[in-house]
Tab-separated table of C-alpha atoms and ligand atoms in Angstrom:
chain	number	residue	atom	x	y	z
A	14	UNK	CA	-104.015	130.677	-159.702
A	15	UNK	CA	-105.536	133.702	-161.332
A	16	UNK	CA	-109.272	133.732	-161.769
A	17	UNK	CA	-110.538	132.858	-165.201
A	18	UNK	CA	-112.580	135.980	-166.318
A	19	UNK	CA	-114.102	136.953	-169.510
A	20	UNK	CA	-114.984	140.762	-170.553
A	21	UNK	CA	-118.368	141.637	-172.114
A	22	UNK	CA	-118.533	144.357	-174.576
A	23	UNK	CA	-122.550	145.138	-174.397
A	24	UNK	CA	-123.657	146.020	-177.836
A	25	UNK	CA	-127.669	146.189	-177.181
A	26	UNK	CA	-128.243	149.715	-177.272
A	27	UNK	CA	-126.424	149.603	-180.601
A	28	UNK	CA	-126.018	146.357	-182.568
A	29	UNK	CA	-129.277	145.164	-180.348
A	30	UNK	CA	-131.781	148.418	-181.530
A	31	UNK	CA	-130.523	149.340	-185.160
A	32	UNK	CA	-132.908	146.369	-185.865
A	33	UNK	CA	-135.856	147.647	-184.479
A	34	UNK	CA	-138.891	148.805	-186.872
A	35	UNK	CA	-140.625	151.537	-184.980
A	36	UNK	CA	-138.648	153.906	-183.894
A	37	UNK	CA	-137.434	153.496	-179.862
A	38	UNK	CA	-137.770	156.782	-177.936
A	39	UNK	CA	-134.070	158.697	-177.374
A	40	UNK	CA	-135.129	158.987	-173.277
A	41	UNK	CA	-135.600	154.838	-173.719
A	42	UNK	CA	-132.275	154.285	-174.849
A	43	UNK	CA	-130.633	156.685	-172.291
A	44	UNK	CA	-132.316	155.136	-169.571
A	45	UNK	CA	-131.257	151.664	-171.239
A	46	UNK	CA	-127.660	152.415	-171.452
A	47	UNK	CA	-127.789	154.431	-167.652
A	48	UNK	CA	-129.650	150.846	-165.969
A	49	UNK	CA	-126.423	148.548	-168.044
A	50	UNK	CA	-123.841	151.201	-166.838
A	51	UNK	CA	-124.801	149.617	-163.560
A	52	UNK	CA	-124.897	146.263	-163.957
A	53	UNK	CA	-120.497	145.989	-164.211
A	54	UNK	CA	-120.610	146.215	-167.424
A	55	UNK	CA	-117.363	147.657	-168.458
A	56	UNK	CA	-118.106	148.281	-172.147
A	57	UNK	CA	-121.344	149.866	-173.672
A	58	UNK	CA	-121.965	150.129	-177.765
A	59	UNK	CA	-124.391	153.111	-177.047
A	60	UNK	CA	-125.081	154.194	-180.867
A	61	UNK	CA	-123.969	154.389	-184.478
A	62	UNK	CA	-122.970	157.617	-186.044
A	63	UNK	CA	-123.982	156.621	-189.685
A	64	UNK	CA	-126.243	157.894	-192.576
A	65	UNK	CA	-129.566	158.615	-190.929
A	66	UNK	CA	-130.917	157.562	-194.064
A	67	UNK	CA	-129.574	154.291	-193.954
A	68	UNK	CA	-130.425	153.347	-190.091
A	69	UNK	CA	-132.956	155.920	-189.192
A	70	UNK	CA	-133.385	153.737	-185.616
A	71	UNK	CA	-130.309	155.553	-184.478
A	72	UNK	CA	-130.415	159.110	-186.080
A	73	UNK	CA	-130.697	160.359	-182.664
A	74	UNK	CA	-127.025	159.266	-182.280
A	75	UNK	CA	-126.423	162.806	-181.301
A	76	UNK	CA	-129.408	163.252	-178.569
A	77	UNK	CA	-128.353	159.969	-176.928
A	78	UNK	CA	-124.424	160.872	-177.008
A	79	UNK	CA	-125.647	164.062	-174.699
A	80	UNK	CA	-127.725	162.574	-172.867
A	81	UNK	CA	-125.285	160.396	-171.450
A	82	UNK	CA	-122.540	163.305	-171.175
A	83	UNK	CA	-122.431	163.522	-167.169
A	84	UNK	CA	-121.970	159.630	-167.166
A	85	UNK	CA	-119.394	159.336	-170.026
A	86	UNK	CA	-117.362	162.174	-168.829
A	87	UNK	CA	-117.010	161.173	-165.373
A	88	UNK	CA	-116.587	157.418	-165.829
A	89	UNK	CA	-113.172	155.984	-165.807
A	90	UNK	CA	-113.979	152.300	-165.515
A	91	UNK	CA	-116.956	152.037	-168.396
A	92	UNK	CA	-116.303	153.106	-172.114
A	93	UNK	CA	-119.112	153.835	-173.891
A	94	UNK	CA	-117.993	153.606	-178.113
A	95	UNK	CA	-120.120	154.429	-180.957
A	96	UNK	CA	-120.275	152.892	-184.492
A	97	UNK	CA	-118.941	154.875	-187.328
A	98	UNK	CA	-118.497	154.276	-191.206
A	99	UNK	CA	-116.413	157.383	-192.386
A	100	UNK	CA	-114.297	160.539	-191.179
A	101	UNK	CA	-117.524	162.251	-191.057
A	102	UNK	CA	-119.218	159.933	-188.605
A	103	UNK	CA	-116.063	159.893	-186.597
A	104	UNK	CA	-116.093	163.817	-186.304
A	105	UNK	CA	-119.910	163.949	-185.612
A	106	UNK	CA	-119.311	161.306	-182.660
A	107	UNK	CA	-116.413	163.755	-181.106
A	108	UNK	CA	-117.783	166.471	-181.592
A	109	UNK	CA	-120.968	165.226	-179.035
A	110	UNK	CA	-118.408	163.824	-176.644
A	111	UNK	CA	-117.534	160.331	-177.881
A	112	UNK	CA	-113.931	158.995	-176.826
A	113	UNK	CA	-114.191	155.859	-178.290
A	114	UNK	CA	-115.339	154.605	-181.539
A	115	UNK	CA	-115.731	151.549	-183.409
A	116	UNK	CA	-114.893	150.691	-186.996
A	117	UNK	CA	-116.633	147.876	-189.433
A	118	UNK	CA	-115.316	146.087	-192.767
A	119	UNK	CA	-116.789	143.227	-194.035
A	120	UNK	CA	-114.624	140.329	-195.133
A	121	UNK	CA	-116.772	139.881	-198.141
A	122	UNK	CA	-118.012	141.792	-201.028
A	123	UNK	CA	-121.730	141.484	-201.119
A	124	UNK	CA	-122.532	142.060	-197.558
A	125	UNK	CA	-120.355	145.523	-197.839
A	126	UNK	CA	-121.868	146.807	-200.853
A	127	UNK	CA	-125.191	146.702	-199.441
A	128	UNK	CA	-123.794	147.693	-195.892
A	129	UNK	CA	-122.016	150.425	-196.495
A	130	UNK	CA	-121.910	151.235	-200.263
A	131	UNK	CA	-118.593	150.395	-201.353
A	132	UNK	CA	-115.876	147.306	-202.133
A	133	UNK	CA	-113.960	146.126	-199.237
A	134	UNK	CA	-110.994	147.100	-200.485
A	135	UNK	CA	-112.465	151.004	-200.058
A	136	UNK	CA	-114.057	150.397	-197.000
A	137	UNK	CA	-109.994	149.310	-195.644
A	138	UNK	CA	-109.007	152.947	-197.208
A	139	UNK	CA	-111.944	154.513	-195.247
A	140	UNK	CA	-111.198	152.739	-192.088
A	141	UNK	CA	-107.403	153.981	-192.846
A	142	UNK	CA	-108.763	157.460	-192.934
A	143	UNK	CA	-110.650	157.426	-189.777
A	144	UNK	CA	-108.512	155.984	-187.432
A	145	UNK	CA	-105.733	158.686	-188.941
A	146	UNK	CA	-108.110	161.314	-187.529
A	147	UNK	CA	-109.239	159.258	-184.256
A	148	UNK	CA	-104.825	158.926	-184.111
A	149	UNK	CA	-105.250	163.186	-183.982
A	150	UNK	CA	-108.272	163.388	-181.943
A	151	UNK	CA	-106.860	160.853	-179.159
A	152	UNK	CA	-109.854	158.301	-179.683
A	153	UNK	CA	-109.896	154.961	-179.118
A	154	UNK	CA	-110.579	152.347	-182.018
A	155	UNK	CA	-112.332	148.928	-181.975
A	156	UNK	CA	-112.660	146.891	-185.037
A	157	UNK	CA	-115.208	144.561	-186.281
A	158	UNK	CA	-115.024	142.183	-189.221
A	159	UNK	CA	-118.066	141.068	-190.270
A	160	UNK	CA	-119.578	137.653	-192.465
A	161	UNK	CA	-116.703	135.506	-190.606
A	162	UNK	CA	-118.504	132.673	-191.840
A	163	UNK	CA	-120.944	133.764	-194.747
A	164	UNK	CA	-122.184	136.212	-196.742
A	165	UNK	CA	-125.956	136.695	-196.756
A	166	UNK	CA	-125.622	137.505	-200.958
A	167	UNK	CA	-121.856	135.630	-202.025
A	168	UNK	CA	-122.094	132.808	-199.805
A	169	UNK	CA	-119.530	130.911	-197.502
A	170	UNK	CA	-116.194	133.183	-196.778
A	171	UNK	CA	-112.800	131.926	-196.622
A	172	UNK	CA	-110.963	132.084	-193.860
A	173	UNK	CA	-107.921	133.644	-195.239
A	174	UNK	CA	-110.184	136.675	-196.241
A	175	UNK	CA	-111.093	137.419	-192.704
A	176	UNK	CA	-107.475	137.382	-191.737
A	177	UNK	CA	-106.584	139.840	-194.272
A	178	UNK	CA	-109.223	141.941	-192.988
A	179	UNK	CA	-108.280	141.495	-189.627
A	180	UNK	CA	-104.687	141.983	-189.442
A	181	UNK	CA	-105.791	145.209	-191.797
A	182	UNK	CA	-107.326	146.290	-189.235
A	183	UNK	CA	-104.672	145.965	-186.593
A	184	UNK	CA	-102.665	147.513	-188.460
A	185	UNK	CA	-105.045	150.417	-188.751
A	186	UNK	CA	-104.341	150.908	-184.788
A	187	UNK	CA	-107.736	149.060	-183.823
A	188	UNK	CA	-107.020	147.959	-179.994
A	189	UNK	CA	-108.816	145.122	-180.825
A	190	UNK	CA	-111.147	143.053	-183.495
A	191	UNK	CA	-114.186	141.460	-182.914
A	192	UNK	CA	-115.049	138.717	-185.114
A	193	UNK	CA	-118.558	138.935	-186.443
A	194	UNK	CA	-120.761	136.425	-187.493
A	195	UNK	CA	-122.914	138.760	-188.520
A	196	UNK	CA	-125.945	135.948	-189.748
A	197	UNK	CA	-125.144	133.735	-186.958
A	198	UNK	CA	-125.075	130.294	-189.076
A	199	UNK	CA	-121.526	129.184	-187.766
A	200	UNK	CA	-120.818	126.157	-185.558
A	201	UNK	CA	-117.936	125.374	-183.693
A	202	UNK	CA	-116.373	123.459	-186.456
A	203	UNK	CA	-116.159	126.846	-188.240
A	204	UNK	CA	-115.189	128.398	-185.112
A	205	UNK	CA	-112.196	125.730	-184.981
A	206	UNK	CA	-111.047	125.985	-188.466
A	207	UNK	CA	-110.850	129.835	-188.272
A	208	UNK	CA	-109.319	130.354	-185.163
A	209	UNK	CA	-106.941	127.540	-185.886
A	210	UNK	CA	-105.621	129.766	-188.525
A	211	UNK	CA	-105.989	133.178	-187.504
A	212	UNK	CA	-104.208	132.380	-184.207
A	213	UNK	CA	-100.948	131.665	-185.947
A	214	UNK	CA	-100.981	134.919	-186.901
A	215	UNK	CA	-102.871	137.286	-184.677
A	216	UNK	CA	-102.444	136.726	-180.808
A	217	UNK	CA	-105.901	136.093	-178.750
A	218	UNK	CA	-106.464	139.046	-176.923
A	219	UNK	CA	-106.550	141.082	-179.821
A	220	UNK	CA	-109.483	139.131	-180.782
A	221	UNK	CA	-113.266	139.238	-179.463
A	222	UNK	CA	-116.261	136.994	-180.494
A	223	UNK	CA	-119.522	138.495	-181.866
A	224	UNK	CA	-121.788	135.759	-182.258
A	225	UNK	CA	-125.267	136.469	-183.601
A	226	UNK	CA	-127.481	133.641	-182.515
A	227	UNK	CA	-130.080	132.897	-185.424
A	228	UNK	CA	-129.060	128.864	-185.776
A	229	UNK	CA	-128.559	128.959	-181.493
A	230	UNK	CA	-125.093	128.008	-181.720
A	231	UNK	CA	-123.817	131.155	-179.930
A	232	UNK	CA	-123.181	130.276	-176.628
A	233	UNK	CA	-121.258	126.665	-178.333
A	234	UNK	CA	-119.252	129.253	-180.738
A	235	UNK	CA	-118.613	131.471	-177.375
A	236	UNK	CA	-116.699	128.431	-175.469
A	237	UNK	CA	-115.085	127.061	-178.280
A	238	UNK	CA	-113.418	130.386	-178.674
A	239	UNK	CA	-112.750	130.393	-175.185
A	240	UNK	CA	-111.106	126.928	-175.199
A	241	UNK	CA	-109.196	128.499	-177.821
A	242	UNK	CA	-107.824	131.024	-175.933
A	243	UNK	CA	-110.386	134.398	-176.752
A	244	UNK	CA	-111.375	136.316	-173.794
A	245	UNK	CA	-113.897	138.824	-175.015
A	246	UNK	CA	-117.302	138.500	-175.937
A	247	UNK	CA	-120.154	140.666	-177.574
A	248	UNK	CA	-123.659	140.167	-176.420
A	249	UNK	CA	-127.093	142.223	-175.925
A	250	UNK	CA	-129.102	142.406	-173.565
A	251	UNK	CA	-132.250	140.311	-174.141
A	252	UNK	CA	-131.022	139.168	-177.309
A	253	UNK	CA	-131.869	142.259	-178.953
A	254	UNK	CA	-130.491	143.243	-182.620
A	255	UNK	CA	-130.200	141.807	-186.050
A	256	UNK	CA	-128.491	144.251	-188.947
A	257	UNK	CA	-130.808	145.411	-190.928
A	258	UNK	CA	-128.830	144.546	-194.623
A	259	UNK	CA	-128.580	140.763	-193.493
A	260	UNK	CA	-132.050	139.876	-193.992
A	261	UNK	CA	-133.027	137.068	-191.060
A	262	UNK	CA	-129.989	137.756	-189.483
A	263	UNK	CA	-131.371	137.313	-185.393
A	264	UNK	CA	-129.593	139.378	-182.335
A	265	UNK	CA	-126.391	138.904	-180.941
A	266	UNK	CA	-126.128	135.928	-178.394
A	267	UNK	CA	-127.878	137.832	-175.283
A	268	UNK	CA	-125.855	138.768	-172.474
A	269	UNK	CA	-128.137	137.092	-169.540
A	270	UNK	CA	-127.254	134.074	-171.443
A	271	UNK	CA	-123.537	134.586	-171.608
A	272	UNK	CA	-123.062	135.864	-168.148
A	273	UNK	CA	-125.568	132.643	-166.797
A	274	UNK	CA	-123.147	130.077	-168.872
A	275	UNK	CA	-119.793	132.180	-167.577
A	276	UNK	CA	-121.418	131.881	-163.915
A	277	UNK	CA	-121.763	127.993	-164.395
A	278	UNK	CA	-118.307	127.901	-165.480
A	279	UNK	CA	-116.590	129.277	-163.230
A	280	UNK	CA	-115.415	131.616	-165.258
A	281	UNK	CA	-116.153	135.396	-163.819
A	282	UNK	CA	-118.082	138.190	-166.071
A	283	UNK	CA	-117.873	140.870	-163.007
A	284	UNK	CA	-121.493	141.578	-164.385
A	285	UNK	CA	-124.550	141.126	-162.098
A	286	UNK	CA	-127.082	138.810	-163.798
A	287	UNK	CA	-130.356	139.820	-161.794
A	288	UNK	CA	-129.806	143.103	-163.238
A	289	UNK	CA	-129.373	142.595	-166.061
A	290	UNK	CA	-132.035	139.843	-166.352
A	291	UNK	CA	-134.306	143.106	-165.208
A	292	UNK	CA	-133.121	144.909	-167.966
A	293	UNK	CA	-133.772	142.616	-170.141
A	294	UNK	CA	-137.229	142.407	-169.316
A	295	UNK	CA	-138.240	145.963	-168.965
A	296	UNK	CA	-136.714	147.033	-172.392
A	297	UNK	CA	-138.485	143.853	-174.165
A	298	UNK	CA	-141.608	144.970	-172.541
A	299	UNK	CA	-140.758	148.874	-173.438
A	300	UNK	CA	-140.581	147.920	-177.328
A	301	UNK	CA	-143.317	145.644	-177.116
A	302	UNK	CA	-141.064	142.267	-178.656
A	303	UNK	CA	-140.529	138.933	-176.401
A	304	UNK	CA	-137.701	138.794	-174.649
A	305	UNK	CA	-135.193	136.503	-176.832
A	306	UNK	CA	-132.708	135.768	-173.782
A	307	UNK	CA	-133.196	131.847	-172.946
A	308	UNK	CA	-131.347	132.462	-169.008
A	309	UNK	CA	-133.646	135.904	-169.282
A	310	UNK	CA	-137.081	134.508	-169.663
A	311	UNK	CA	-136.182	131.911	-167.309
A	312	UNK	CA	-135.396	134.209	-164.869
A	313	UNK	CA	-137.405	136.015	-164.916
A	314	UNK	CA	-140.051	134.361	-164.150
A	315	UNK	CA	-138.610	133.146	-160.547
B	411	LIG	P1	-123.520	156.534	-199.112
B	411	LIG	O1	-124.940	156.847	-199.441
B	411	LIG	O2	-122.684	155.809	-200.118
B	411	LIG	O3	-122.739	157.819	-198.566
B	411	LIG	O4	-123.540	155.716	-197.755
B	411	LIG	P2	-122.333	159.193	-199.155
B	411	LIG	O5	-120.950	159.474	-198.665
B	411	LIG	O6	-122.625	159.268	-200.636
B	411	LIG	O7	-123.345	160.179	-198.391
B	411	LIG	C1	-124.739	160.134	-198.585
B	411	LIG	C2	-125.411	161.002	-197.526
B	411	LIG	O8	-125.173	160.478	-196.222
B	411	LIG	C3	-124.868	162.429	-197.503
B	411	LIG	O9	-125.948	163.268	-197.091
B	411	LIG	C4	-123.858	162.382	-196.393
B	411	LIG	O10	-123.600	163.643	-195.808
B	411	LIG	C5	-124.523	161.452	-195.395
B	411	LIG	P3	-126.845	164.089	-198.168
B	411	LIG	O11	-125.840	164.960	-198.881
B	411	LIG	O12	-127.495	163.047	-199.064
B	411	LIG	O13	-127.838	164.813	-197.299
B	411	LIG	N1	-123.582	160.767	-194.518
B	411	LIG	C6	-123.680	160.738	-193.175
B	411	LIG	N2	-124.581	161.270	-192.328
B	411	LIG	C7	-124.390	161.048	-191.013
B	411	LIG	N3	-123.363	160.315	-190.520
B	411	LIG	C8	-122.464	159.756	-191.337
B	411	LIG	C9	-122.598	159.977	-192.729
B	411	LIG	N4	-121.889	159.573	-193.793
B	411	LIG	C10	-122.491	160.065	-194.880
B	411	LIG	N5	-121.466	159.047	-190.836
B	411	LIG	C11	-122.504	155.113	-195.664
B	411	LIG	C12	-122.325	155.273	-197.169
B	411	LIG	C13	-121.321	154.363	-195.143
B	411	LIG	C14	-122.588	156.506	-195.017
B	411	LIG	C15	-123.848	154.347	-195.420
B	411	LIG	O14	-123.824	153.191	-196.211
B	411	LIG	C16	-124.034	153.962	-193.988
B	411	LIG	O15	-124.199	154.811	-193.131
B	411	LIG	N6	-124.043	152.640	-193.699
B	411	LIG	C17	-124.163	152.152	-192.337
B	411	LIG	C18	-124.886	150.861	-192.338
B	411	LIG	C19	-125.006	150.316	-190.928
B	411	LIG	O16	-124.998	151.051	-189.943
B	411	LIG	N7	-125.143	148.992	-190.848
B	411	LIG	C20	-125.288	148.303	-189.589
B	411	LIG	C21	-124.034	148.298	-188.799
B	411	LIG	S1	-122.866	147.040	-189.299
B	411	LIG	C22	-123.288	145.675	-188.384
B	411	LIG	O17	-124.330	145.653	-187.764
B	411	LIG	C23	-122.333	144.518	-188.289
B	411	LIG	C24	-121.616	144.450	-186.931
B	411	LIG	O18	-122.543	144.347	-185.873
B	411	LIG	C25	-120.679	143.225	-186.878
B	411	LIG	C26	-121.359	141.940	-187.340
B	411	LIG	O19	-122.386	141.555	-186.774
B	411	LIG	O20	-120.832	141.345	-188.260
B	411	LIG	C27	-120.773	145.711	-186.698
B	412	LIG	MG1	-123.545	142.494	-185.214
């Protein structure tokens, strides 16, 4: 029998620091994405190539995109994508050496008016646009949906709108979608009830789960989704993140965490924990926060 395995798509550097008050030094978050690029890790969200204005955390999308050049460029077994909104965050991202890039739509209104400025009906024609171009440019596309659950401003959101969104998506040419939860209040009854339905029409491993872990129900929502047949999982490192238009929204389910619970499983992550557990504590020490990985404090500490 095949071993059971899981892939981890680490989104700290990205997802994990747009959150972050004070801005982190661009040397910081090389050396944070160089210390995960040895861990196993076989997927790294380094940065976000959106308005500077918006997420000023990661203006230095540019400076961190070059910094990593020599690893990115000779690296055939680690993709490193970066978050874009529009065509011109997509050509900003080539243009300083990205290959792969990741798209975002919300399933509901509210949460992408105040994300990103426009209905999510526009936001599909944007994401059409973009992945037109990437199409051109030979970049790869990942999709995210966000607000699975809820909205932070309209409320709970139906399943049937995510599956629009998703399949929209696909259809786009995104390789894959991750499902985001973007305020982390869903359990695994909503976790059920979704996947229940979006499975009849969208196989598994087109899917990913990106579980934010504000209500701790992360790591439940990761192996119900497992159960149900997903194999791909977003986390960051020392629980780092939040989005910054989802007020209270916590970080994504930290990686330590997943890769301790895969471990116990049985289920390989290929990803070394002790590393990453050291990661986790030297870049909660490095911005000054406590580190918000359960396995990771733990840990650390023996
Ligand atoms: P807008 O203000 O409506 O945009 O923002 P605009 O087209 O009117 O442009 C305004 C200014 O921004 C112009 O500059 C543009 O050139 C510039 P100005 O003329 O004023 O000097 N601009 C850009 N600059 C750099 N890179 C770009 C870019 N685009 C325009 N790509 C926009 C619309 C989409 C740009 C803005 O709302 C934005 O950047 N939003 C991003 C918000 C964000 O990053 N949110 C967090 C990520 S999403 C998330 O965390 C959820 C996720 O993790 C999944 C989950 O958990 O659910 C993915
Ligand atoms: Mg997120």
């Amino acid at each position: 029998m095949a071993p059971r395995s899981v892939k981890i798509v680490e989104v700290g550097p990205r997802d994990g620091l747009q959150n972050i008050k004070n801005i982190v030094p661009t040397h910081t978050k090389i050396e944070l994405i160089r210390r995960l690029a040895k861990t196993g890790l076989s997927v790294i969200e380094s940065t976000s190539f959106v308005s500077p204005k918006w997420v000023p955390q990661l203006a230095d999308g540019p400076q961190v995109l070059t910094g990593l050049q020599a690893i990115i460029s000779t690296s055939d077994t680690i993709s490193f994508p970066v978050l874009v909104p529009n065509v011109k965050g997509l050509e900003l991202a080539c243009h300083n050496g990205a290959k792969e890039i990741a798209v975002f739509v919300s399933a509901s209104e509210g949460f992408s008016r105040k994300n990103i400025n426009c209905s999510v009906e526009e936001s599909l024609v944007r994401v059409q646009a973009v992945a037109t171009k990437a199409r051109i440019l030979g970049v790869k596309i990942r999709g995210y949906v966000s607000c699975i659950f809820a909205d932070p401003y309209d409320g709970p959101t139906k399943p049937s709108q995510v599956i629009k969104v998703t399949q929209a998506l696909l259809q786009a040419g995104c390789y894959e979608v991750s499902l985001g939860d973007t305020t982390g209040v869903g359990t695994v009854a909503e976790v059920e009830l979704l996947l229940n339905e979006m499975l009849k029409v969208v196989p598994a491993d087109k899917l990913a789960g990106h579980f934010h872990d504000t209500y701790g129900q992360a790591i439940a929502n990761v192996i119900k989704s497992y159960d149900m047949g997903l194999r791909t999982f977003d986390s960051s490192v020392a629980g780092l993140g939040g989005c910054p238009f989802a007020k209270g929204a916590k970080g994504n389910l930290a990686t330590e965490d997943l890769v301790y619970t895969m471990e116990k499983l049985g289920i390989q992550t290929g990803v070394n924990l002790g590393q990453v557990v050291a990661i986790g504590s030297w870049i909660s020490q490095e911005l000054g926060i406590p580190n918000s990985s359960r396995a990771g404090a733990a840990l650390a500490v023996h």
